[in-house]
Amino acid sequence: MKKYLSMLLVGVTALVAVSAAQAGAIDDAVKRGTLKVGMDPTYMPFEMTNKRGEIIGFEVDILKAMSKAMGVKLELVSTGYDGIIPALMTDKFDMIGSGMTLTQERNLRLNFSEPFIVVGQTLLIRKELEGTIKSYKDLNTADYRITSKLGTTGEMVARKMISKAQYHGYDNEQEAVLDVVNGKADAFIYDAPYNVVAVTKVGAGKLVFLDKPFTYEPLAFGLKKGDYDSLNFINNFLHQIHEDGTYDRIHDKWFKDTAWLKDME
């Protein structure tokens, strides 16, 4: 009997130790009093830096609402997009909130929440190509030069779906768009919400926006594999804000009202 109780005690102790070791990101954030989110603030209107040096945007406001629901402060950890997954794995922050597309390839490395928005890849082309380029298929020849931000689905699409074109990627969206504005590239491939803003803000009169998305891309929050408690909280939070009107208010602020553009000038 004593031997049985001793074995049972060892088993319970081990189980408690494993449970403690597997505490999720949300639990850790609550205990710490701060939710740390990795983000590359260069993706209008999801996350970007205004003229006062503040990180603002659609996804930022969703994260602010999430941290408020948790009763903690929000800390945005600025991280280059190409290094954001390794940074999560080395505990630089609790989760990724950086306009990340839920792809099968990334899903092998991360757990994702339910999507908070669905976007798709679109094109910004040189004004001179209006009427000649009507879809991404027209660019799939060595005669054209295309660009996008490195490490994004824009790059993946460029390499897979427009593989015959000459490709050059950049570390940020602005440089890539300016390549097209300045005639160094023929087209920029990126998410529709960003291109809606960029065609007016960066390329007025010099770019044409082909606004029909040619991919399906759900954006979601990324967590370490196995963190199901945190996923449960985040998914329930997303359901709640969709039902209580919070999501619609945030969405309209960034996608229907353009007043925020003044903060970027």
Short mmCIF file of the C-alpha atoms (twelve columns), coordinates in Angstrom:
data_MODEL
# 
_entry.id   MODEL 
# 
loop_
_atom_site.group_PDB 
_atom_site.id 
_atom_site.type_symbol 
_atom_site.label_atom_id 
_atom_site.label_alt_id 
_atom_site.label_comp_id 
_atom_site.label_asym_id 
_atom_site.label_seq_id 
_atom_site.Cartn_x 
_atom_site.Cartn_y 
_atom_site.Cartn_z 
_atom_site.pdbx_PDB_model_num 
ATOM 1   C CA . MET A 1   0.000   0.000  0.000   1 
ATOM 2   C CA . LYS A 2   2.811   2.376  0.971   1 
ATOM 3   C CA . LYS A 3   4.608   1.543  -2.259  1 
ATOM 4   C CA . TYR A 4   1.435   2.261  -4.242  1 
ATOM 5   C CA . LEU A 5   0.896   5.607  -2.478  1 
ATOM 6   C CA . SER A 6   4.536   6.521  -3.038  1 
ATOM 7   C CA . MET A 7   4.247   5.798  -6.767  1 
ATOM 8   C CA . LEU A 8   0.984   7.739  -6.918  1 
ATOM 9   C CA . LEU A 9   2.602   10.731 -5.210  1 
ATOM 10  C CA . VAL A 10  5.514   10.660 -7.656  1 
ATOM 11  C CA . GLY A 11  3.073   10.543 -10.565 1 
ATOM 12  C CA . VAL A 12  1.027   13.475 -9.261  1 
ATOM 13  C CA . THR A 13  4.182   15.510 -8.608  1 
ATOM 14  C CA . ALA A 14  5.411   14.852 -12.153 1 
ATOM 15  C CA . LEU A 15  2.022   15.808 -13.586 1 
ATOM 16  C CA . VAL A 16  2.001   19.092 -11.667 1 
ATOM 17  C CA . ALA A 17  5.558   19.827 -12.834 1 
ATOM 18  C CA . VAL A 18  4.622   19.164 -16.470 1 
ATOM 19  C CA . SER A 19  1.503   21.332 -16.172 1 
ATOM 20  C CA . ALA A 20  3.561   24.178 -14.711 1 
ATOM 21  C CA . ALA A 21  6.153   23.845 -17.468 1 
ATOM 22  C CA . GLN A 22  3.412   23.965 -20.100 1 
ATOM 23  C CA . ALA A 23  1.737   27.134 -18.789 1 
ATOM 24  C CA . GLY A 24  0.511   29.050 -21.829 1 
ATOM 25  C CA . ALA A 25  1.429   32.487 -23.136 1 
ATOM 26  C CA . ILE A 26  -1.822  34.070 -21.960 1 
ATOM 27  C CA . ASP A 27  -1.375  32.685 -18.428 1 
ATOM 28  C CA . ASP A 28  2.215   33.940 -18.399 1 
ATOM 29  C CA . ALA A 29  1.089   37.395 -19.539 1 
ATOM 30  C CA . VAL A 30  -1.570  37.605 -16.817 1 
ATOM 31  C CA . LYS A 31  0.959   36.648 -14.136 1 
ATOM 32  C CA . ARG A 32  3.459   39.160 -15.526 1 
ATOM 33  C CA . GLY A 33  0.860   41.893 -15.952 1 
ATOM 34  C CA . THR A 34  1.950   42.535 -19.549 1 
ATOM 35  C CA . LEU A 35  1.054   40.918 -22.874 1 
ATOM 36  C CA . LYS A 36  4.117   41.006 -25.133 1 
ATOM 37  C CA . VAL A 37  3.358   40.851 -28.852 1 
ATOM 38  C CA . GLY A 38  5.932   40.572 -31.644 1 
ATOM 39  C CA . MET A 39  5.166   42.914 -34.518 1 
ATOM 40  C CA . ASP A 40  6.811   44.441 -37.591 1 
ATOM 41  C CA . PRO A 41  5.129   47.892 -37.671 1 
ATOM 42  C CA . THR A 42  5.346   48.520 -41.410 1 
ATOM 43  C CA . TYR A 43  2.051   47.071 -42.646 1 
ATOM 44  C CA . MET A 44  -0.620  49.737 -43.256 1 
ATOM 45  C CA . PRO A 45  -3.267  49.875 -41.890 1 
ATOM 46  C CA . PHE A 46  -2.650  46.893 -39.591 1 
ATOM 47  C CA . GLU A 47  0.469   48.057 -37.736 1 
ATOM 48  C CA . MET A 48  2.546   51.128 -38.528 1 
ATOM 49  C CA . THR A 49  4.497   53.924 -36.850 1 
ATOM 50  C CA . ASN A 50  2.969   57.405 -36.918 1 
ATOM 51  C CA . LYS A 51  4.840   60.709 -37.025 1 
ATOM 52  C CA . ARG A 52  5.015   60.759 -33.209 1 
ATOM 53  C CA . GLY A 53  6.756   57.381 -33.141 1 
ATOM 54  C CA . GLU A 54  3.684   55.511 -31.854 1 
ATOM 55  C CA . ILE A 55  2.687   52.120 -33.250 1 
ATOM 56  C CA . ILE A 56  -0.937  52.297 -34.369 1 
ATOM 57  C CA . GLY A 57  -3.300  50.314 -36.595 1 
ATOM 58  C CA . PHE A 58  -6.189  47.893 -36.958 1 
ATOM 59  C CA . GLU A 59  -4.406  44.901 -35.444 1 
ATOM 60  C CA . VAL A 60  -2.921  47.097 -32.707 1 
ATOM 61  C CA . ASP A 61  -6.409  48.167 -31.619 1 
ATOM 62  C CA . ILE A 62  -7.588  44.538 -31.536 1 
ATOM 63  C CA . LEU A 63  -4.605  43.696 -29.332 1 
ATOM 64  C CA . LYS A 64  -5.361  46.674 -27.078 1 
ATOM 65  C CA . ALA A 65  -8.904  45.353 -26.626 1 
ATOM 66  C CA . MET A 66  -7.498  41.881 -25.911 1 
ATOM 67  C CA . SER A 67  -5.051  43.122 -23.272 1 
ATOM 68  C CA . LYS A 68  -7.848  45.160 -21.664 1 
ATOM 69  C CA . ALA A 69  -10.005 42.021 -21.481 1 
ATOM 70  C CA . MET A 70  -7.074  40.262 -19.798 1 
ATOM 71  C CA . GLY A 71  -6.535  43.121 -17.354 1 
ATOM 72  C CA . VAL A 72  -2.913  43.608 -18.419 1 
ATOM 73  C CA . LYS A 73  -0.757  46.168 -20.214 1 
ATOM 74  C CA . LEU A 74  0.168   45.717 -23.883 1 
ATOM 75  C CA . GLU A 75  3.827   45.778 -24.935 1 
ATOM 76  C CA . LEU A 76  4.553   45.772 -28.666 1 
ATOM 77  C CA . VAL A 77  7.959   44.284 -29.452 1 
ATOM 78  C CA . SER A 78  9.172   45.670 -32.794 1 
ATOM 79  C CA . THR A 79  10.725  42.781 -34.748 1 
ATOM 80  C CA . GLY A 80  11.808  42.330 -38.365 1 
ATOM 81  C CA . TYR A 81  9.307   40.124 -40.166 1 
ATOM 82  C CA . ASP A 82  11.835  37.602 -41.441 1 
ATOM 83  C CA . GLY A 83  12.990  36.914 -37.871 1 
ATOM 84  C CA . ILE A 84  9.659   37.052 -36.084 1 
ATOM 85  C CA . ILE A 85  9.038   33.283 -35.804 1 
ATOM 86  C CA . PRO A 86  12.533  32.527 -34.426 1 
ATOM 87  C CA . ALA A 87  12.053  35.392 -31.943 1 
ATOM 88  C CA . LEU A 88  8.815   33.792 -30.688 1 
ATOM 89  C CA . MET A 89  10.584  30.460 -30.276 1 
ATOM 90  C CA . THR A 90  13.259  32.102 -28.121 1 
ATOM 91  C CA . ASP A 91  10.660  33.775 -25.863 1 
ATOM 92  C CA . LYS A 92  11.222  37.371 -26.962 1 
ATOM 93  C CA . PHE A 93  7.425   37.807 -26.693 1 
ATOM 94  C CA . ASP A 94  4.244   35.827 -26.004 1 
ATOM 95  C CA . MET A 95  2.650   35.764 -29.450 1 
ATOM 96  C CA . ILE A 96  2.882   37.087 -32.991 1 
ATOM 97  C CA . GLY A 97  0.454   39.808 -34.038 1 
ATOM 98  C CA . SER A 98  1.889   41.115 -37.281 1 
ATOM 99  C CA . GLY A 99  -0.548  40.648 -40.146 1 
ATOM 100 C CA . MET A 100 0.603   37.054 -40.494 1 
ATOM 101 C CA . THR A 101 -1.125  34.869 -43.066 1 
ATOM 102 C CA . LEU A 102 -2.124  31.432 -41.828 1 
ATOM 103 C CA . THR A 103 -0.367  29.177 -44.328 1 
ATOM 104 C CA . GLN A 104 0.121   25.403 -44.191 1 
ATOM 105 C CA . GLU A 105 3.886   25.913 -44.132 1 
ATOM 106 C CA . ARG A 106 3.742   28.245 -41.122 1 
ATOM 107 C CA . ASN A 107 1.141   26.059 -39.426 1 
ATOM 108 C CA . LEU A 108 3.746   23.282 -39.229 1 
ATOM 109 C CA . ARG A 109 5.788   25.576 -36.977 1 
ATOM 110 C CA . LEU A 110 3.068   27.502 -35.142 1 
ATOM 111 C CA . ASN A 111 -0.428  27.209 -33.737 1 
ATOM 112 C CA . PHE A 112 -2.744  29.872 -35.128 1 
ATOM 113 C CA . SER A 113 -5.874  31.456 -33.737 1 
ATOM 114 C CA . GLU A 114 -8.999  31.686 -35.832 1 
ATOM 115 C CA . PRO A 115 -8.580  34.396 -38.509 1 
ATOM 116 C CA . PHE A 116 -9.423  37.956 -37.495 1 
ATOM 117 C CA . ILE A 117 -9.680  39.067 -41.139 1 
ATOM 118 C CA . VAL A 118 -9.299  37.565 -44.623 1 
ATOM 119 C CA . VAL A 119 -7.308  39.368 -47.310 1 
ATOM 120 C CA . GLY A 120 -5.681  38.432 -50.620 1 
ATOM 121 C CA . GLN A 121 -2.770  39.399 -52.845 1 
ATOM 122 C CA . THR A 122 -3.291  42.242 -55.315 1 
ATOM 123 C CA . LEU A 123 -1.099  44.247 -57.683 1 
ATOM 124 C CA . LEU A 124 0.178   47.792 -57.938 1 
ATOM 125 C CA . ILE A 125 1.514   48.326 -61.456 1 
ATOM 126 C CA . ARG A 126 3.232   51.178 -63.274 1 
ATOM 127 C CA . LYS A 127 0.771   53.633 -64.809 1 
ATOM 128 C CA . GLU A 128 2.315   52.966 -68.229 1 
ATOM 129 C CA . LEU A 129 1.209   49.305 -68.038 1 
ATOM 130 C CA . GLU A 130 -2.470  50.093 -67.546 1 
ATOM 131 C CA . GLY A 131 -4.460  48.017 -70.034 1 
ATOM 132 C CA . THR A 132 -1.463  45.806 -70.836 1 
ATOM 133 C CA . ILE A 133 -1.324  44.095 -67.443 1 
ATOM 134 C CA . LYS A 134 -4.795  42.948 -66.422 1 
ATOM 135 C CA . SER A 135 -3.883  40.170 -63.982 1 
ATOM 136 C CA . TYR A 136 -0.886  38.526 -62.328 1 
ATOM 137 C CA . LYS A 137 -0.761  36.019 -65.219 1 
ATOM 138 C CA . ASP A 138 0.240   38.788 -67.625 1 
ATOM 139 C CA . LEU A 139 3.370   39.429 -65.544 1 
ATOM 140 C CA . ASN A 140 4.616   35.852 -65.751 1 
ATOM 141 C CA . THR A 141 7.362   36.471 -68.279 1 
ATOM 142 C CA . ALA A 142 11.028  37.446 -68.070 1 
ATOM 143 C CA . ASP A 143 10.104  40.780 -69.664 1 
ATOM 144 C CA . TYR A 144 8.731   42.067 -66.351 1 
ATOM 145 C CA . ARG A 145 10.298  42.961 -63.014 1 
ATOM 146 C CA . ILE A 146 8.251   42.378 -59.875 1 
ATOM 147 C CA . THR A 147 8.813   43.126 -56.208 1 
ATOM 148 C CA . SER A 148 7.378   42.550 -52.722 1 
ATOM 149 C CA . LYS A 149 8.393   42.465 -49.074 1 
ATOM 150 C CA . LEU A 150 10.711  39.603 -48.153 1 
ATOM 151 C CA . GLY A 151 9.343   36.862 -45.930 1 
ATOM 152 C CA . THR A 152 5.697   37.578 -46.722 1 
ATOM 153 C CA . THR A 153 3.058   35.740 -48.716 1 
ATOM 154 C CA . GLY A 154 3.657   38.397 -51.360 1 
ATOM 155 C CA . GLU A 155 7.113   36.904 -51.873 1 
ATOM 156 C CA . MET A 156 5.725   33.350 -51.818 1 
ATOM 157 C CA . VAL A 157 3.144   34.228 -54.466 1 
ATOM 158 C CA . ALA A 158 5.712   36.039 -56.610 1 
ATOM 159 C CA . ARG A 159 8.048   33.042 -56.609 1 
ATOM 160 C CA . LYS A 160 5.351   30.404 -57.128 1 
ATOM 161 C CA . MET A 161 2.709   32.051 -59.309 1 
ATOM 162 C CA . ILE A 162 4.804   34.602 -61.230 1 
ATOM 163 C CA . SER A 163 8.019   32.601 -61.296 1 
ATOM 164 C CA . LYS A 164 9.125   33.585 -64.808 1 
ATOM 165 C CA . ALA A 165 9.315   37.295 -63.980 1 
ATOM 166 C CA . GLN A 166 12.471  38.923 -62.606 1 
ATOM 167 C CA . TYR A 167 12.076  39.191 -58.833 1 
ATOM 168 C CA . HIS A 168 13.675  41.477 -56.253 1 
ATOM 169 C CA . GLY A 169 12.436  41.657 -52.654 1 
ATOM 170 C CA . TYR A 170 12.889  44.300 -49.971 1 
ATOM 171 C CA . ASP A 171 12.917  44.345 -46.177 1 
ATOM 172 C CA . ASN A 172 9.972   46.757 -46.089 1 
ATOM 173 C CA . GLU A 173 6.952   47.581 -48.202 1 
ATOM 174 C CA . GLN A 174 7.798   51.240 -48.806 1 
ATOM 175 C CA . GLU A 175 11.057  50.489 -50.616 1 
ATOM 176 C CA . ALA A 176 9.348   47.903 -52.799 1 
ATOM 177 C CA . VAL A 177 6.507   50.260 -53.762 1 
ATOM 178 C CA . LEU A 178 8.967   53.057 -54.531 1 
ATOM 179 C CA . ASP A 179 10.753  50.736 -56.963 1 
ATOM 180 C CA . VAL A 180 7.555   50.669 -59.014 1 
ATOM 181 C CA . VAL A 181 6.909   54.409 -58.586 1 
ATOM 182 C CA . ASN A 182 10.449  55.147 -59.812 1 
ATOM 183 C CA . GLY A 183 10.206  52.748 -62.758 1 
ATOM 184 C CA . LYS A 184 12.743  50.226 -61.434 1 
ATOM 185 C CA . ALA A 185 10.049  47.537 -61.193 1 
ATOM 186 C CA . ASP A 186 6.807   46.916 -63.053 1 
ATOM 187 C CA . ALA A 187 4.597   45.573 -60.265 1 
ATOM 188 C CA . PHE A 188 4.343   45.243 -56.496 1 
ATOM 189 C CA . ILE A 189 2.558   42.201 -55.023 1 
ATOM 190 C CA . TYR A 190 0.922   42.604 -51.625 1 
ATOM 191 C CA . ASP A 191 -2.222  42.357 -49.514 1 
ATOM 192 C CA . ALA A 192 -5.256  44.316 -50.683 1 
ATOM 193 C CA . PRO A 193 -5.673  46.516 -47.537 1 
ATOM 194 C CA . TYR A 194 -2.097  47.788 -47.797 1 
ATOM 195 C CA . ASN A 195 -2.327  48.463 -51.530 1 
ATOM 196 C CA . VAL A 196 -5.576  50.417 -51.087 1 
ATOM 197 C CA . VAL A 197 -3.634  52.909 -48.969 1 
ATOM 198 C CA . ALA A 198 -0.332  52.793 -50.861 1 
ATOM 199 C CA . VAL A 199 -1.837  53.637 -54.254 1 
ATOM 200 C CA . THR A 200 -3.049  56.964 -52.820 1 
ATOM 201 C CA . LYS A 201 -0.392  57.762 -50.238 1 
ATOM 202 C CA . VAL A 202 2.753   56.724 -52.134 1 
ATOM 203 C CA . GLY A 203 1.905   56.335 -55.780 1 
ATOM 204 C CA . ALA A 204 -0.749  58.922 -56.609 1 
ATOM 205 C CA . GLY A 205 -0.831  59.330 -60.392 1 
ATOM 206 C CA . LYS A 206 2.041   56.896 -60.932 1 
ATOM 207 C CA . LEU A 207 0.458   53.570 -59.968 1 
ATOM 208 C CA . VAL A 208 -2.614  51.584 -60.964 1 
ATOM 209 C CA . PHE A 209 -4.274  49.324 -58.398 1 
ATOM 210 C CA . LEU A 210 -5.561  45.994 -59.734 1 
ATOM 211 C CA . ASP A 211 -7.877  45.429 -56.805 1 
ATOM 212 C CA . LYS A 212 -9.217  41.923 -57.457 1 
ATOM 213 C CA . PRO A 213 -7.452  39.550 -55.001 1 
ATOM 214 C CA . PHE A 214 -6.044  36.436 -56.647 1 
ATOM 215 C CA . THR A 215 -5.311  34.519 -53.425 1 
ATOM 216 C CA . TYR A 216 -7.209  33.640 -50.230 1 
ATOM 217 C CA . GLU A 217 -5.287  34.664 -47.125 1 
ATOM 218 C CA . PRO A 218 -6.649  34.507 -43.575 1 
ATOM 219 C CA . LEU A 219 -4.658  36.582 -41.076 1 
ATOM 220 C CA . ALA A 220 -4.324  35.219 -37.531 1 
ATOM 221 C CA . PHE A 221 -2.345  35.420 -34.298 1 
ATOM 222 C CA . GLY A 222 0.576   32.993 -33.981 1 
ATOM 223 C CA . LEU A 223 1.590   31.052 -30.867 1 
ATOM 224 C CA . LYS A 224 4.025   28.293 -30.001 1 
ATOM 225 C CA . LYS A 225 2.886   24.781 -30.872 1 
ATOM 226 C CA . GLY A 226 0.789   23.123 -28.160 1 
ATOM 227 C CA . ASP A 227 -0.444  26.319 -26.476 1 
ATOM 228 C CA . TYR A 228 -4.129  25.373 -26.686 1 
ATOM 229 C CA . ASP A 229 -5.214  27.246 -23.542 1 
ATOM 230 C CA . SER A 230 -4.060  30.524 -25.094 1 
ATOM 231 C CA . LEU A 231 -5.762  29.666 -28.392 1 
ATOM 232 C CA . ASN A 232 -8.986  28.984 -26.512 1 
ATOM 233 C CA . PHE A 233 -8.867  32.409 -24.849 1 
ATOM 234 C CA . ILE A 234 -7.984  34.280 -28.056 1 
ATOM 235 C CA . ASN A 235 -10.667 32.539 -30.126 1 
ATOM 236 C CA . ASN A 236 -13.334 33.218 -27.509 1 
ATOM 237 C CA . PHE A 237 -12.184 36.845 -27.348 1 
ATOM 238 C CA . LEU A 238 -12.503 37.175 -31.145 1 
ATOM 239 C CA . HIS A 239 -16.022 35.715 -31.040 1 
ATOM 240 C CA . GLN A 240 -16.970 38.170 -28.290 1 
ATOM 241 C CA . ILE A 241 -15.779 41.322 -30.084 1 
ATOM 242 C CA . HIS A 242 -17.496 40.221 -33.299 1 
ATOM 243 C CA . GLU A 243 -20.797 39.935 -31.442 1 
ATOM 244 C CA . ASP A 244 -20.631 43.025 -29.201 1 
ATOM 245 C CA . GLY A 245 -19.756 45.528 -31.946 1 
ATOM 246 C CA . THR A 246 -16.144 46.128 -30.898 1 
ATOM 247 C CA . TYR A 247 -14.703 44.505 -34.023 1 
ATOM 248 C CA . ASP A 248 -16.907 46.535 -36.380 1 
ATOM 249 C CA . ARG A 249 -15.961 49.807 -34.669 1 
ATOM 250 C CA . ILE A 250 -12.254 49.015 -34.965 1 
ATOM 251 C CA . HIS A 251 -12.614 47.808 -38.568 1 
ATOM 252 C CA . ASP A 252 -14.486 50.927 -39.676 1 
ATOM 253 C CA . LYS A 253 -11.938 53.202 -37.982 1 
ATOM 254 C CA . TRP A 254 -9.111  51.817 -40.129 1 
ATOM 255 C CA . PHE A 255 -10.792 50.680 -43.354 1 
ATOM 256 C CA . LYS A 256 -13.633 53.160 -43.887 1 
ATOM 257 C CA . ASP A 257 -12.355 56.313 -42.178 1 
ATOM 258 C CA . THR A 258 -9.098  57.746 -43.535 1 
ATOM 259 C CA . ALA A 259 -8.552  60.331 -40.769 1 
ATOM 260 C CA . TRP A 260 -5.617  58.283 -39.461 1 
ATOM 261 C CA . LEU A 261 -3.628  59.061 -42.606 1 
ATOM 262 C CA . LYS A 262 -2.975  62.562 -41.228 1 
ATOM 263 C CA . ASP A 263 -0.965  60.950 -38.419 1 
ATOM 264 C CA . MET A 264 1.317   59.350 -40.979 1 
ATOM 265 C CA . GLU A 265 2.342   62.514 -42.808 1 
# 
